[in-house]
Short mmCIF file of C-alpha atoms in Angstrom, two decimals:
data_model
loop_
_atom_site.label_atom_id
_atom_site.label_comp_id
_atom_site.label_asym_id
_atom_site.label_seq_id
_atom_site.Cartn_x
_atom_site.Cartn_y
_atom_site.Cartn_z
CA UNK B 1126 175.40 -19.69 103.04
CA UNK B 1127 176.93 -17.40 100.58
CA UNK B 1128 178.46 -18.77 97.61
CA UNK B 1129 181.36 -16.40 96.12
CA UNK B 1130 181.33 -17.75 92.64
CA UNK B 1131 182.39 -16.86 88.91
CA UNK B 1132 180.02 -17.73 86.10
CA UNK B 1133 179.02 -20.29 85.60
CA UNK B 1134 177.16 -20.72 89.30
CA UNK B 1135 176.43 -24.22 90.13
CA UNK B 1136 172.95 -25.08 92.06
CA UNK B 1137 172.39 -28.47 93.54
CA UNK B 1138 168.97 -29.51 95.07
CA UNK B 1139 167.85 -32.84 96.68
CA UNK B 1140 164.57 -33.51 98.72
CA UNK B 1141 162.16 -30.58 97.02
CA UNK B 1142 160.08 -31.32 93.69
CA UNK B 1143 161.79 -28.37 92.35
CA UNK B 1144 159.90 -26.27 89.94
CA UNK B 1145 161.62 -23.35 89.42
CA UNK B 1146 164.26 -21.40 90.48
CA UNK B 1147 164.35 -17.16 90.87
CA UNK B 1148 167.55 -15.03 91.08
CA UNK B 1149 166.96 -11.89 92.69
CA UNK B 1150 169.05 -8.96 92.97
CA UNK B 1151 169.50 -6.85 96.48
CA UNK B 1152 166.37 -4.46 95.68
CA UNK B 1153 164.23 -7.79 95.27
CA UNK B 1154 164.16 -7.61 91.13
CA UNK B 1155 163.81 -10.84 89.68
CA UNK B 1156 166.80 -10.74 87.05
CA UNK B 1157 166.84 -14.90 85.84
CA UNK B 1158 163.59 -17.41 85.99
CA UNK B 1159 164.99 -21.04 85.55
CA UNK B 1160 162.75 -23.42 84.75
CA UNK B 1161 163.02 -26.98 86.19
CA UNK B 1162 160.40 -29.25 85.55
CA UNK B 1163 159.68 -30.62 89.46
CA UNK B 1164 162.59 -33.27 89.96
CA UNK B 1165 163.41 -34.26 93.52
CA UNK B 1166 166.92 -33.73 93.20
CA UNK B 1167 169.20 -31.81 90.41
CA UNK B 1168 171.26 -29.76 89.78
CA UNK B 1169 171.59 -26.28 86.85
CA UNK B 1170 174.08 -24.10 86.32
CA UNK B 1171 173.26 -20.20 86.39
CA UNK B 1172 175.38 -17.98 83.43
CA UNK B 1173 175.45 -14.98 84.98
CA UNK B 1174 173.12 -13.52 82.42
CA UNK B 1175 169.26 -12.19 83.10
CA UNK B 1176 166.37 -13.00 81.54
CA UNK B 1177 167.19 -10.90 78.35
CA UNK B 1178 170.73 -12.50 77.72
CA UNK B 1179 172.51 -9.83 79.30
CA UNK B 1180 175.39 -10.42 81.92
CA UNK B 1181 174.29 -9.03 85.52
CA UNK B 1182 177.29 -6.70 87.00
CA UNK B 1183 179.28 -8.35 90.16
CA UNK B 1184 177.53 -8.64 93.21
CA UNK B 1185 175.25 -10.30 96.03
CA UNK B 1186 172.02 -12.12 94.26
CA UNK B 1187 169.51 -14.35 96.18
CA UNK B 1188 168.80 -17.94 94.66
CA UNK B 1189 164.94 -18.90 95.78
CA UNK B 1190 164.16 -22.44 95.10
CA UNK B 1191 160.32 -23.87 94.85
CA UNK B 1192 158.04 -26.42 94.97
CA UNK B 1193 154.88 -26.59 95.95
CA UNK B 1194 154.54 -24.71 99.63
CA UNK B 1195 158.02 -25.55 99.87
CA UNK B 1196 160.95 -23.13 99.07
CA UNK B 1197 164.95 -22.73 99.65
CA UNK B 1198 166.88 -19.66 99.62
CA UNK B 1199 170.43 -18.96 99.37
CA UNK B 1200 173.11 -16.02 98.60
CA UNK B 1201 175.07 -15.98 95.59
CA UNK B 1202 178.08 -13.63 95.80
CA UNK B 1203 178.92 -13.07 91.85
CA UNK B 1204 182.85 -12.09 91.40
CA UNK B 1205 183.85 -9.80 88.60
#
């Protein structure tokens, strides 16, 4: 599913112990690490910003849920 989306970028999760989730840009960089703390269901909000506080620049990202073996993916399309 891709998500065309301004900041902030809503994720929603039910059915996973969720302990994390990655965003990943198209080369595969890991630009945000969001910790979650395993809940079954929830829900964060993404700021558009990486890992050192700075906003990404428009474009397709990849949100990769875990926990555990399990794991969800989907495509974020950020709008300028």
């Amino acid at each position: 599913m891709r998500r065309p989306s301004w900041v902030p970028v809503r994720l929603d999760w039910t059915g996973v112990g969720a302990d994390r989730i990655r965003i990943h840009d198209v080369t595969g960089r890991t630009v945000r690490r969001i910790d979650l703390g395993g809940g079954a269901s929830g829900s964060v909000q993404w700021d558009g910003r990486d890992d050192g506080g700075n906003l990404v620049p428009a474009g397709l990202y990849f949100a990769r849920l875990t926990g555990g073996s399990l794991h969800a993916q989907t495509r974020i399309v950020l709008l300028p």
